[in-house]
XYZ file of C-alpha atoms in Angstrom:
746
model
C -12.275 -30.833 63.735
C -15.675 -30.425 65.410
C -18.626 -29.345 63.256
C -21.137 -28.920 66.100
C -22.350 -25.454 67.062
C -21.336 -24.278 70.515
C -21.392 -21.272 72.706
C -18.307 -19.075 72.378
C -17.136 -15.862 73.983
C -16.298 -13.878 70.872
C -13.716 -11.568 72.486
C -11.783 -14.502 73.923
C -11.856 -16.636 70.777
C -11.036 -13.730 68.454
C -8.114 -12.685 70.674
C -6.684 -16.168 70.177
C -7.354 -15.941 66.414
C -5.816 -12.438 66.253
C -2.570 -13.672 67.799
C -2.139 -16.156 64.944
C -3.193 -13.486 62.441
C -0.499 -11.123 63.726
C 2.134 -13.843 63.497
C 1.063 -14.517 59.923
C 1.199 -10.852 58.825
C 4.412 -10.155 60.743
C 6.048 -13.343 59.420
C 7.178 -14.231 62.958
C 6.520 -17.401 64.949
C 4.933 -19.054 61.950
C 6.094 -22.447 63.181
C 3.652 -22.080 66.069
C 0.677 -21.201 63.833
C -1.755 -24.024 63.059
C -3.895 -23.617 59.985
C -6.368 -26.222 61.212
C -6.695 -24.406 64.516
C -7.346 -21.063 62.802
C -9.922 -22.644 60.513
C -11.664 -24.211 63.587
C -11.745 -20.873 65.399
C -13.332 -19.176 62.371
C -15.841 -22.001 62.057
C -16.718 -21.832 65.752
C -17.316 -18.065 65.620
C -19.411 -18.338 62.450
C -21.569 -21.185 63.838
C -21.789 -20.025 67.469
C -25.036 -20.626 69.367
C -27.421 -19.072 69.869
C -26.225 -16.402 67.356
C -23.289 -16.691 64.962
C -20.650 -13.936 65.029
C -20.066 -13.883 61.252
C -20.292 -10.155 60.594
C -18.692 -9.306 63.925
C -15.722 -11.477 62.981
C -15.483 -9.793 59.571
C -15.479 -6.305 61.156
C -12.887 -7.375 63.713
C -10.579 -8.640 60.957
C -11.115 -5.336 59.120
C -10.154 -3.374 62.244
C -7.016 -5.474 62.576
C -6.080 -4.863 58.939
C -6.711 -1.127 59.271
C -4.442 -0.901 62.313
C -1.809 -3.061 60.642
C -1.729 -1.095 57.356
C -1.467 2.224 59.225
C 1.658 0.898 60.939
C 2.996 -0.346 57.613
C 2.375 3.042 55.997
C 4.339 4.831 58.679
C 7.142 2.308 58.308
C 7.227 2.822 54.530
C 7.293 6.599 54.844
C 10.169 6.427 57.326
C 12.388 5.175 54.471
C 13.994 7.484 51.944
C 13.473 4.774 49.320
C 9.701 4.580 49.578
C 9.334 2.377 46.488
C 11.583 -0.418 47.739
C 10.009 -0.326 51.201
C 6.539 -0.406 49.654
C 7.414 -3.364 47.409
C 8.864 -5.390 50.303
C 5.881 -4.723 52.545
C 3.417 -5.458 49.752
C 5.055 -8.788 49.040
C 4.619 -9.869 52.684
C 1.154 -8.379 52.990
C -0.242 -9.972 49.811
C 1.051 -13.408 50.860
C -0.408 -13.036 54.349
C -3.720 -11.800 52.934
C -3.931 -14.845 50.686
C -3.196 -17.322 53.475
C -5.538 -15.534 55.881
C -8.333 -15.722 53.353
C -7.746 -19.464 53.061
C -8.075 -19.819 56.848
C -11.310 -17.811 56.634
C -12.750 -19.838 53.778
C -15.902 -20.679 55.740
C -16.423 -16.999 56.549
C -15.922 -16.104 52.869
C -18.611 -18.585 51.798
C -21.130 -17.202 54.233
C -20.489 -13.610 53.210
C -20.645 -14.149 49.467
C -23.465 -16.718 49.539
C -21.265 -19.564 48.492
C -20.009 -17.998 45.255
C -16.517 -17.100 44.405
C -15.306 -15.090 41.452
C -11.845 -16.379 40.680
C -11.103 -13.576 38.278
C -11.434 -10.907 40.957
C -10.080 -13.017 43.800
C -13.455 -13.587 45.422
C -14.850 -10.064 45.118
C -18.576 -10.029 44.509
C -20.280 -6.921 43.246
C -23.058 -6.605 45.839
C -24.382 -3.445 47.381
C -25.284 -5.105 50.642
C -22.821 -4.422 53.422
C -21.906 -6.145 56.642
C -23.085 -4.896 60.025
C -22.005 -1.306 60.589
C -22.159 -0.476 56.889
C -18.434 0.207 56.560
C -17.600 -2.712 54.285
C -19.186 -4.603 51.446
C -19.649 -8.314 51.631
C -16.414 -9.729 50.214
C -13.696 -12.256 50.882
C -11.022 -11.564 53.466
C -8.399 -11.256 50.734
C -10.508 -8.668 48.890
C -10.994 -6.822 52.165
C -7.251 -6.826 52.810
C -6.550 -5.444 49.322
C -9.156 -2.695 49.651
C -7.788 -1.618 53.028
C -4.215 -1.543 51.625
C -5.427 0.534 48.725
C -7.169 3.007 51.050
C -4.640 3.238 53.881
C -1.450 3.131 51.841
C -1.904 3.926 48.150
C -4.516 6.684 48.436
C -3.301 8.113 51.755
C 0.305 8.471 50.526
C -1.017 10.128 47.390
C -3.336 12.562 49.166
C -1.485 13.306 52.404
C 2.157 12.618 51.616
C 2.667 14.439 48.296
C 2.347 11.198 46.359
C 5.902 10.231 47.323
C 5.378 6.683 46.114
C 4.517 7.486 42.462
C 6.886 10.445 42.272
C 9.776 8.218 43.269
C 8.779 5.623 40.643
C 8.743 8.256 37.891
C 12.027 9.709 39.132
C 13.666 6.277 39.036
C 12.434 5.755 35.469
C 13.732 9.203 34.484
C 17.155 8.387 35.906
C 17.099 5.126 33.987
C 16.270 7.008 30.759
C 19.089 9.450 31.454
C 21.478 6.560 31.952
C 22.238 7.533 35.552
C 20.918 4.453 37.364
C 19.266 1.217 36.441
C 15.737 0.834 37.753
C 15.801 -1.906 40.422
C 13.645 -4.945 39.707
C 11.682 -4.313 42.874
C 10.051 -1.306 41.181
C 8.240 -3.714 38.878
C 6.727 -5.434 41.934
C 5.540 -2.075 43.245
C 3.882 -1.157 39.938
C 2.332 -4.590 39.468
C 0.762 -4.317 42.942
C -1.584 -1.745 41.408
C -2.728 -4.401 38.937
C -3.390 -6.902 41.738
C -5.247 -4.305 43.809
C -7.668 -3.496 40.977
C -11.251 -4.641 41.392
C -12.385 -3.555 37.936
C -10.067 -4.373 35.005
C -6.866 -2.374 35.569
C -8.720 0.745 36.740
C -6.354 1.480 39.667
C -3.265 0.743 37.555
C -4.468 3.018 34.744
C -5.464 5.922 36.988
C -2.518 5.834 39.390
C 0.294 4.779 37.066
C -0.433 4.595 33.337
C -2.003 8.022 32.807
C 0.625 10.020 34.742
C 3.370 7.839 33.249
C 2.211 8.773 29.742
C 2.320 12.459 30.702
C 5.884 12.075 32.037
C 6.900 10.136 28.921
C 5.411 12.758 26.605
C 7.171 15.639 28.333
C 10.483 13.812 28.566
C 10.713 12.820 24.907
C 9.231 16.067 23.662
C 12.103 17.957 25.310
C 14.772 15.451 24.358
C 13.752 15.039 20.687
C 13.644 18.816 20.187
C 17.143 19.149 21.678
C 18.634 16.275 19.667
C 17.218 17.325 16.292
C 18.386 20.901 16.850
C 21.982 19.883 17.554
C 22.583 16.661 15.605
C 22.520 15.514 11.994
C 19.417 13.706 10.791
C 21.399 10.462 10.748
C 22.401 10.880 14.393
C 18.846 11.863 15.271
C 17.386 8.712 13.687
C 19.939 6.541 15.480
C 18.950 8.181 18.758
C 15.247 7.716 17.987
C 15.745 4.037 17.130
C 17.815 3.542 20.278
C 15.189 5.239 22.456
C 12.340 3.215 20.991
C 14.236 -0.036 21.525
C 15.005 0.984 25.111
C 11.355 1.788 25.771
C 10.262 -1.595 24.459
C 12.647 -3.278 26.917
C 11.683 -0.928 29.745
C 7.961 -1.399 29.221
C 8.172 -5.171 29.055
C 9.971 -5.075 32.393
C 7.973 -2.511 34.368
C 4.575 -2.013 32.732
C 1.559 -4.216 32.365
C 1.266 -5.627 28.838
C -1.836 -3.511 28.210
C 0.348 -0.382 28.414
C 3.059 -1.433 25.966
C 1.457 -0.194 22.749
C 0.166 3.005 24.350
C 3.535 4.007 25.800
C 5.469 3.147 22.627
C 2.951 5.099 20.577
C 3.583 8.137 22.771
C 7.332 7.767 22.213
C 6.754 7.456 18.462
C 4.601 10.569 18.517
C 7.328 12.667 20.136
C 10.379 11.216 18.388
C 8.960 10.363 14.947
C 5.616 12.009 14.198
C 6.649 15.385 15.629
C 9.718 15.530 13.350
C 8.586 13.418 10.387
C 8.756 16.376 7.979
C 12.466 16.792 8.691
C 13.170 13.077 8.173
C 11.113 12.986 4.979
C 12.836 16.130 3.724
C 16.261 14.504 4.073
C 15.236 11.232 2.421
C 15.996 12.433 -1.113
C 19.611 13.202 -0.135
C 19.909 9.801 1.561
C 18.826 7.974 -1.603
C 20.896 10.076 -4.004
C 24.036 9.690 -1.849
C 23.296 5.973 -1.365
C 23.202 6.311 2.424
C 21.203 3.126 2.592
C 21.632 2.597 6.331
C 19.983 5.981 6.896
C 17.260 5.071 4.381
C 16.492 1.916 6.346
C 16.293 3.870 9.605
C 14.008 6.490 8.020
C 11.779 3.747 6.606
C 11.694 1.816 9.899
C 10.871 4.901 11.960
C 8.263 6.356 9.606
C 6.587 2.956 9.206
C 5.566 3.304 12.841
C 3.212 6.235 12.198
C 0.140 6.470 9.923
C 1.001 7.539 6.349
C 4.578 8.260 7.401
C 6.073 6.265 4.525
C 3.913 7.751 1.733
C 6.180 10.782 1.119
C 9.187 8.419 0.969
C 7.463 6.434 -1.779
C 6.919 9.591 -3.813
C 10.540 10.716 -3.324
C 11.875 7.242 -4.182
C 9.755 7.013 -7.322
C 10.661 10.545 -8.431
C 14.375 9.922 -7.851
C 14.400 6.718 -9.945
C 12.445 8.474 -12.696
C 14.826 11.448 -12.756
C 17.921 9.233 -12.848
C 16.477 7.202 -15.717
C 15.306 10.223 -17.692
C 18.606 12.043 -17.187
C 20.673 9.209 -18.611
C 18.271 8.715 -21.526
C 18.605 12.407 -22.398
C 22.407 12.126 -22.293
C 22.333 9.122 -24.645
C 20.759 11.332 -27.313
C 20.605 9.915 -30.837
C 22.962 7.036 -30.032
C 19.894 5.037 -28.938
C 18.744 4.811 -32.562
C 22.130 3.451 -33.673
C 22.638 0.903 -30.911
C 19.753 -0.031 -28.588
C 21.951 -2.084 -26.266
C 23.165 0.788 -24.104
C 19.594 2.048 -23.569
C 18.029 -1.319 -22.713
C 20.906 -2.621 -20.613
C 21.117 0.638 -18.680
C 17.408 0.368 -17.851
C 17.806 -3.286 -16.874
C 20.770 -2.522 -14.597
C 18.893 0.474 -13.192
C 15.847 -1.710 -12.506
C 17.893 -4.489 -10.930
C 19.722 -2.001 -8.707
C 16.589 -0.473 -7.234
C 14.818 -3.787 -6.788
C 17.853 -4.849 -4.756
C 17.534 -1.612 -2.778
C 13.893 -2.518 -2.085
C 14.913 -5.943 -0.836
C 17.851 -4.908 1.323
C 16.854 -1.422 2.462
C 13.048 -1.550 2.596
C 12.646 -5.255 3.521
C 10.982 -5.926 0.168
C 8.015 -3.724 1.075
C 5.399 -4.151 -1.672
C 4.754 -0.394 -1.699
C 8.397 0.355 -2.587
C 8.448 -2.387 -5.237
C 5.309 -0.758 -6.672
C 7.122 2.613 -6.644
C 9.927 1.067 -8.733
C 7.325 -0.313 -11.146
C 5.601 3.052 -11.412
C 8.892 4.874 -12.019
C 9.904 2.483 -14.789
C 6.481 2.656 -16.370
C 7.009 6.417 -16.587
C 10.578 6.118 -17.923
C 9.706 3.512 -20.528
C 6.596 5.267 -21.856
C 7.700 8.920 -21.762
C 8.848 9.886 -25.272
C 8.932 13.618 -24.553
C 12.369 13.530 -22.901
C 14.059 11.951 -25.935
C 11.934 11.295 -29.047
C 14.499 8.753 -30.273
C 13.948 6.645 -27.138
C 10.632 5.162 -28.238
C 10.820 2.097 -26.019
C 8.694 -0.383 -28.023
C 10.827 0.185 -31.129
C 14.128 0.267 -29.242
C 13.362 -2.956 -27.362
C 12.331 -4.696 -30.579
C 15.683 -3.673 -32.112
C 17.472 -4.881 -28.976
C 15.870 -8.311 -29.392
C 16.875 -8.245 -33.052
C 20.510 -7.575 -32.103
C 20.487 -10.490 -29.653
C 18.784 -12.957 -31.977
C 20.781 -12.237 -35.144
C 23.718 -14.367 -36.200
C 25.734 -11.257 -36.867
C 25.550 -9.730 -33.369
C 28.857 -8.305 -32.189
C 28.405 -8.890 -28.493
C 30.202 -12.207 -28.484
C 27.586 -13.629 -26.107
C 26.999 -17.298 -25.473
C 23.542 -18.818 -25.985
C 22.966 -18.775 -22.233
C 23.909 -15.090 -22.014
C 21.462 -14.301 -24.823
C 18.720 -16.208 -22.988
C 19.483 -14.349 -19.758
C 19.379 -10.971 -21.506
C 16.067 -11.781 -23.199
C 14.618 -12.976 -19.894
C 15.569 -9.672 -18.298
C 14.263 -7.699 -21.278
C 10.780 -9.114 -20.663
C 10.828 -7.282 -17.315
C 10.989 -3.971 -19.196
C 8.574 -5.184 -21.858
C 5.851 -5.573 -19.229
C 6.078 -1.837 -18.504
C 5.384 -0.890 -22.136
C 1.923 0.554 -22.664
C 2.052 0.425 -26.475
C 2.681 -3.291 -26.764
C 1.164 -3.304 -30.244
C 4.039 -1.088 -31.460
C 6.572 -3.568 -30.100
C 4.666 -6.392 -31.776
C 4.748 -4.693 -35.179
C 8.447 -3.879 -35.081
C 9.395 -7.230 -33.576
C 7.394 -9.166 -36.171
C 8.964 -7.156 -39.018
C 12.475 -7.841 -37.717
C 11.654 -11.495 -37.085
C 10.414 -11.726 -40.674
C 13.747 -10.396 -41.947
C 15.711 -12.794 -39.761
C 13.694 -15.746 -41.035
C 13.714 -14.678 -44.698
C 17.422 -13.848 -44.779
C 18.392 -16.794 -42.556
C 19.936 -14.513 -39.938
C 18.490 -16.143 -36.805
C 21.235 -17.204 -34.430
C 19.112 -19.959 -32.899
C 15.696 -21.337 -33.704
C 15.361 -22.380 -30.060
C 16.101 -18.830 -28.869
C 13.459 -17.477 -31.268
C 10.876 -19.981 -30.017
C 11.704 -19.190 -26.380
C 11.261 -15.478 -27.016
C 7.832 -16.036 -28.564
C 6.927 -18.180 -25.559
C 7.901 -15.320 -23.218
C 5.747 -12.878 -25.171
C 2.857 -15.345 -25.113
C 3.121 -15.674 -21.323
C 3.175 -11.890 -20.960
C 0.383 -10.982 -23.416
C -1.553 -14.099 -24.345
C -1.870 -16.398 -27.344
C -3.498 -13.828 -29.630
C -0.492 -11.510 -29.305
C 1.915 -14.109 -30.726
C -0.358 -16.012 -33.122
C 1.124 -14.335 -36.227
C 4.678 -14.796 -34.955
C 3.986 -18.482 -34.490
C 2.475 -18.655 -37.973
C 5.681 -17.238 -39.440
C 7.659 -20.122 -37.955
C 5.100 -22.574 -39.271
C 5.510 -21.120 -42.778
C 9.287 -21.624 -42.632
C 8.804 -25.269 -41.647
C 6.203 -25.830 -44.369
C 8.465 -24.118 -46.927
C 11.230 -26.630 -46.191
C 8.782 -29.439 -46.999
C 7.622 -27.628 -50.161
C 11.226 -27.351 -51.367
C 11.757 -31.082 -50.806
C 8.599 -31.879 -52.742
C 9.675 -29.544 -55.555
C 13.091 -31.217 -55.731
C 11.326 -34.589 -56.138
C 9.058 -33.028 -58.760
C 12.099 -31.833 -60.744
C 13.660 -35.310 -60.585
C 10.525 -37.132 -61.719
C 9.823 -34.579 -64.459
C 13.183 -33.990 -66.154
C 13.536 -30.264 -66.639
C 16.261 -27.657 -66.595
C 15.643 -24.984 -63.959
C 18.825 -23.178 -64.896
C 19.895 -22.428 -61.303
C 19.753 -23.920 -57.832
C 17.098 -22.137 -55.850
C 14.761 -22.502 -52.871
C 11.450 -20.859 -52.125
C 9.780 -19.473 -49.001
C 5.992 -19.611 -49.290
C 4.611 -17.125 -46.773
C 1.047 -16.573 -45.554
C 0.089 -13.062 -46.627
C -1.788 -12.074 -43.443
C 0.887 -13.297 -41.026
C 3.980 -11.566 -42.417
C 4.472 -7.794 -41.976
C 5.913 -7.243 -45.442
C 5.240 -3.541 -45.849
C 7.729 -2.548 -48.559
C 5.967 -2.204 -51.912
C 7.739 -1.018 -55.054
C 6.117 1.517 -57.349
C 7.488 -0.225 -60.486
C 7.493 -3.845 -61.625
C 10.875 -5.548 -61.396
C 11.919 -7.288 -64.612
C 12.975 -10.780 -63.609
C 16.295 -11.799 -65.217
C 15.823 -14.346 -68.015
C 18.196 -16.696 -66.180
C 15.544 -17.139 -63.465
C 12.382 -17.263 -65.542
C 12.445 -21.045 -66.031
C 12.809 -21.705 -62.310
C 9.939 -19.404 -61.410
C 7.674 -20.841 -64.114
C 8.351 -24.452 -63.118
C 7.742 -23.734 -59.436
C 4.501 -21.864 -60.154
C 3.254 -24.825 -62.194
C 4.230 -27.246 -59.417
C 2.643 -25.188 -56.623
C -0.607 -24.516 -58.487
C -0.981 -28.233 -59.146
C -0.734 -28.865 -55.417
C -2.830 -25.922 -54.205
C -5.555 -24.884 -56.582
C -7.181 -21.564 -55.773
C -4.090 -20.033 -54.175
C -2.322 -17.110 -55.808
C 1.421 -16.627 -55.546
C 2.668 -13.049 -55.245
C 6.417 -12.862 -55.813
C 8.296 -10.546 -53.459
C 11.427 -9.879 -55.512
C 12.670 -7.150 -53.170
C 13.022 -9.711 -50.346
C 14.799 -12.347 -52.448
C 18.546 -12.922 -52.384
C 21.079 -14.750 -54.502
C 24.661 -15.972 -54.552
C 26.550 -15.070 -57.730
C 30.099 -15.912 -58.838
C 32.409 -13.499 -60.649
C 34.411 -15.503 -63.194
C 35.903 -12.754 -65.358
C 38.801 -12.056 -62.976
C 41.963 -13.989 -62.204
C 40.628 -14.622 -58.697
C 37.187 -16.102 -58.192
C 34.758 -14.152 -55.992
C 31.340 -15.078 -54.671
C 28.886 -12.297 -53.859
C 25.772 -12.564 -51.702
C 23.368 -10.041 -53.243
C 19.716 -9.099 -53.329
C 17.691 -10.152 -56.356
C 17.605 -6.531 -57.525
C 21.405 -6.395 -57.335
C 21.591 -9.694 -59.196
C 19.410 -8.231 -61.942
C 21.888 -5.357 -62.327
C 24.999 -7.577 -62.274
C 23.626 -10.057 -64.825
C 23.356 -7.205 -67.349
C 27.148 -7.081 -67.432
C 27.289 -10.558 -68.979
C 26.403 -8.785 -72.242
C 28.369 -5.528 -71.947
C 30.901 -3.793 -69.711
C 29.146 -0.413 -69.515
C 25.538 0.759 -69.176
C 24.007 4.163 -68.614
C 21.822 4.793 -65.599
C 18.757 5.042 -67.870
C 19.562 1.745 -69.629
C 19.767 -0.108 -66.304
C 16.352 1.297 -65.324
C 14.878 0.105 -68.628
C 16.353 -3.390 -68.312
C 15.506 -3.972 -64.628
C 12.252 -2.035 -64.253
C 13.541 -0.385 -61.053
C 12.766 3.277 -60.435
C 15.679 5.679 -60.088
C 15.399 5.910 -56.282
C 15.470 2.147 -55.827
C 18.254 1.710 -58.365
C 20.464 4.200 -56.534
C 19.904 2.257 -53.318
C 20.658 -1.061 -55.041
C 23.894 -0.081 -56.794
C 25.375 2.035 -53.987
C 26.874 -0.976 -52.085
C 28.434 -2.258 -55.324
C 29.882 1.168 -56.103
C 31.241 1.443 -52.552
C 32.802 -2.002 -52.999
C 34.290 -0.836 -56.342
C 32.657 -3.651 -58.323
C 30.967 -0.947 -60.383
C 32.548 2.377 -61.318
C 30.503 5.534 -61.976
C 31.610 8.058 -64.576
C 30.406 10.986 -62.427
C 30.865 9.941 -58.770
C 28.220 11.272 -56.394
C 25.672 12.239 -59.053
C 23.307 10.223 -61.222
C 21.458 11.255 -64.352
C 20.189 9.379 -67.379
C 23.549 9.595 -69.166
C 25.694 8.610 -66.189
C 27.782 5.620 -67.220
C 28.201 2.726 -64.826
C 30.833 0.228 -65.903
C 32.074 -3.065 -64.540
C 35.445 -2.848 -62.791
C 37.619 -5.283 -64.736
C 40.439 -4.909 -62.199
C 38.388 -5.520 -59.039
C 40.313 -7.045 -56.117
C 39.435 -7.828 -52.519
C 41.072 -9.758 -49.690
C 37.962 -11.865 -49.151
C 36.610 -14.420 -51.568
C 33.050 -14.328 -50.221
C 31.510 -10.898 -49.868
C 28.033 -10.023 -48.582
C 26.965 -7.088 -50.726
C 23.298 -7.061 -49.675
C 23.880 -6.304 -45.961
C 23.069 -2.619 -46.239
C 19.863 -3.395 -48.143
C 18.691 -5.625 -45.311
C 19.145 -2.841 -42.761
C 16.186 -0.832 -41.553
C 15.144 2.183 -43.567
C 13.205 5.229 -42.485
C 10.511 4.345 -45.021
C 10.074 0.926 -43.411
C 9.824 2.472 -39.942
C 7.265 5.007 -41.147
C 5.257 2.275 -42.864
C 5.319 0.180 -39.675
C 4.080 3.101 -37.581
C 1.307 3.751 -40.085
C 0.341 0.070 -39.934
C 0.125 0.376 -36.137
C -2.250 3.341 -36.434
C -4.415 1.503 -38.964
C -4.562 -1.609 -36.776
C -5.492 0.492 -33.764
C -8.438 2.027 -35.563
C -9.722 -1.398 -36.557
C -9.143 -2.749 -33.042
C -11.021 0.158 -31.458
C -13.922 -0.195 -33.859
C -14.131 -3.911 -33.063
C -13.951 -3.155 -29.326
C -16.751 -0.572 -29.597
C -18.961 -3.058 -31.443
C -18.229 -5.797 -28.870
C -19.062 -3.504 -25.969
C -22.250 -2.182 -27.559
C -23.388 -5.653 -28.595
C -23.009 -6.771 -24.993
C -24.445 -3.681 -23.269
C -27.000 -2.612 -25.938
C -27.195 0.954 -24.569
C -24.407 3.132 -23.149
C -23.636 6.786 -22.569
C -20.698 8.368 -24.368
C -18.477 8.448 -21.259
C -19.303 4.872 -20.272
C -18.487 3.635 -23.765
C -15.127 5.439 -23.837
C -14.261 4.080 -20.381
C -15.025 0.468 -21.339
C -13.164 0.707 -24.653
C -10.058 2.083 -22.903
C -10.262 -0.787 -20.416
C -10.435 -3.360 -23.221
C -7.539 -1.812 -25.149
C -5.287 -1.296 -22.122
C -3.492 -4.632 -22.503
C -2.310 -3.696 -26.026
C -2.037 0.096 -26.023
C -3.417 3.216 -24.384
C -5.851 4.748 -26.874
C -6.397 8.491 -27.032
C -9.925 9.776 -26.486
C -9.938 11.673 -29.839
C -9.103 8.419 -31.650
C -11.978 6.621 -29.896
C -14.353 9.473 -30.776
C -13.297 9.253 -34.416
C -13.954 5.503 -34.441
C -17.386 6.080 -32.876
C -18.206 8.567 -35.642
C -17.141 6.051 -38.295
C -19.360 3.361 -36.753
C -22.258 5.817 -36.611
C -21.795 6.411 -40.345
C -21.681 2.662 -40.986
C -24.833 2.300 -38.823
C -23.347 -0.236 -36.408
C -24.530 2.054 -33.611
C -26.805 5.086 -33.420
C -27.683 7.883 -31.020
C -30.935 7.752 -29.085
C -33.605 10.315 -29.919
C -34.050 11.332 -26.279
C -30.366 11.794 -25.461
C -27.722 12.510 -28.097
C -25.044 11.537 -25.568
C -26.323 7.944 -25.460
C -25.708 5.203 -28.034
C -27.666 2.070 -28.888
C -26.471 -1.024 -30.734
C -27.960 -1.634 -34.162
C -28.463 -5.350 -34.811
């Protein structure tokens, strides 16, 4: 290759160059085209002496390309299938333009001052034009693309009824209708608009994307209206899902990636957003009839549009709440008798709809939250069935599981599983302090009467409650267990004390020493029980022993919680009764006589008439004692020992009914809850005021509610009452300037 400048006759040299250019664009005689020769010809024309023919060469190439593209346009329009003809011609033309530009590399450098923008295929945004002013300075490839755009794309649009784009949209319509598959060559035709774009996708957007969106909108607007008018909602959703899937495939094949989201959004608008009210309106029936496949389709479709799922969440939550409330209403008063049906129904109900969330709504956190919200409503709403007071019922359910005497026939593992599941419901309870009171009272009875099925199960349950509510919540429960352990050691020490100090205690007995503040022992008798003389020695000796070990402590004897085993030896068959201490006091009277009046028993035992009736009723029902006037009691009513008593069993538990819950105990527990709440709220108010020093009335109420939320939901009137009490006690006071503002009094 020669690099020296020389004189050239432009017309002669260009004619030779044009011949090779024609062969290249026509894809004929390419074996006779020399790239080196073409490059030399361009170089010679651009470096010709005395004047280079750079701009003249550029204009000549432009004239050639104009003539060539006009011929191509006519050839394309001669075909019925304009799109396929266009795509074939574009494929050849773009290749030829690229190779031609490579042959004209020296010309390109001169025109664009040695710079080349790879992103726009050598196009440089300069206002200066070449000689004649018809063309900007640009690479040959850019020139070729601009001429194609002008002579073919725009001319067909403006002068030939836009046959090219209309055929593309018609082919896509036929594909949507299932008549014909869109040939792959259509993609090449559409993508040519991307390649021809100088500025980012401007030609593609204006010529294809915008009109395509209009066609898509009209097509699916008509189709969706027709389908929803003539098909069931299930069929409509299947069609919508099918159409959206088809559009995803179609777009990935024929559209530039920048169009995918826009086109799919338009489809969603017409097929989902336009008819979302109808889908949402049918969702309740889908859930209630367990048409879970339809539910999944509704969820999937409505998830595509803003706020489309929100009405489904409300319907789902309301449905779960209504199902739960309906069954609780139907259970009626049976909940009070047996808590198992209530709790296990709620657990099964909860498990069912969590599974629905996982399988139907792909474990969407919003639907899981809807389940939580529904169960929080079910568990805390006492208006639908006053008997279904969840904290109390769940405490009784735990009591049933943890007692030795449960009738479920469950294994230890089954009990553990049920308690684990119960904690799920427990977390929904707002009044956790109520559960704590009832649970601690029932735990106390299990420990005192030795009814716990498993110490390990009890400890595990306390651990679960601690994890759910913190250490403070279970501190008293833990203390109760500690007392039982310490009591075992105390009994061992007392046994050693009896051995080393020979004494006659009269009976075998053991003691539980309980910490007063930790045990919820609410039952208090209005009269003093007269301890049987047979037990006085034992009690006296133990008191002496304990006081010698723990000076300063005072023992308060809880006779109503004590129990005893007594043998009946006056019959041919020996019987052993398990009785309460009050029952023992009554039975021991009959060592001295066979008959006593009701008044005499009261005088000997110190029990009031109400308590005595409760104590002797199980023994009358068992026929150990016989009443002279069955069903009525007055001072003269005679109660005699049945000298002909018989029973199939040798060991009989007479005290069972006395250990059962009573309405008085429940009322006392509820009252204790109210009292504790008042103290808790007063303490919370003082803590808040001590920290903040000054607060308005509304701010104080808000912060107190926030502090109490983990234990219970306090009522505003209760908080106001506690504030008034603290004002009276001068822990806080109102400011002189604003009576609605409080200050802390140190």
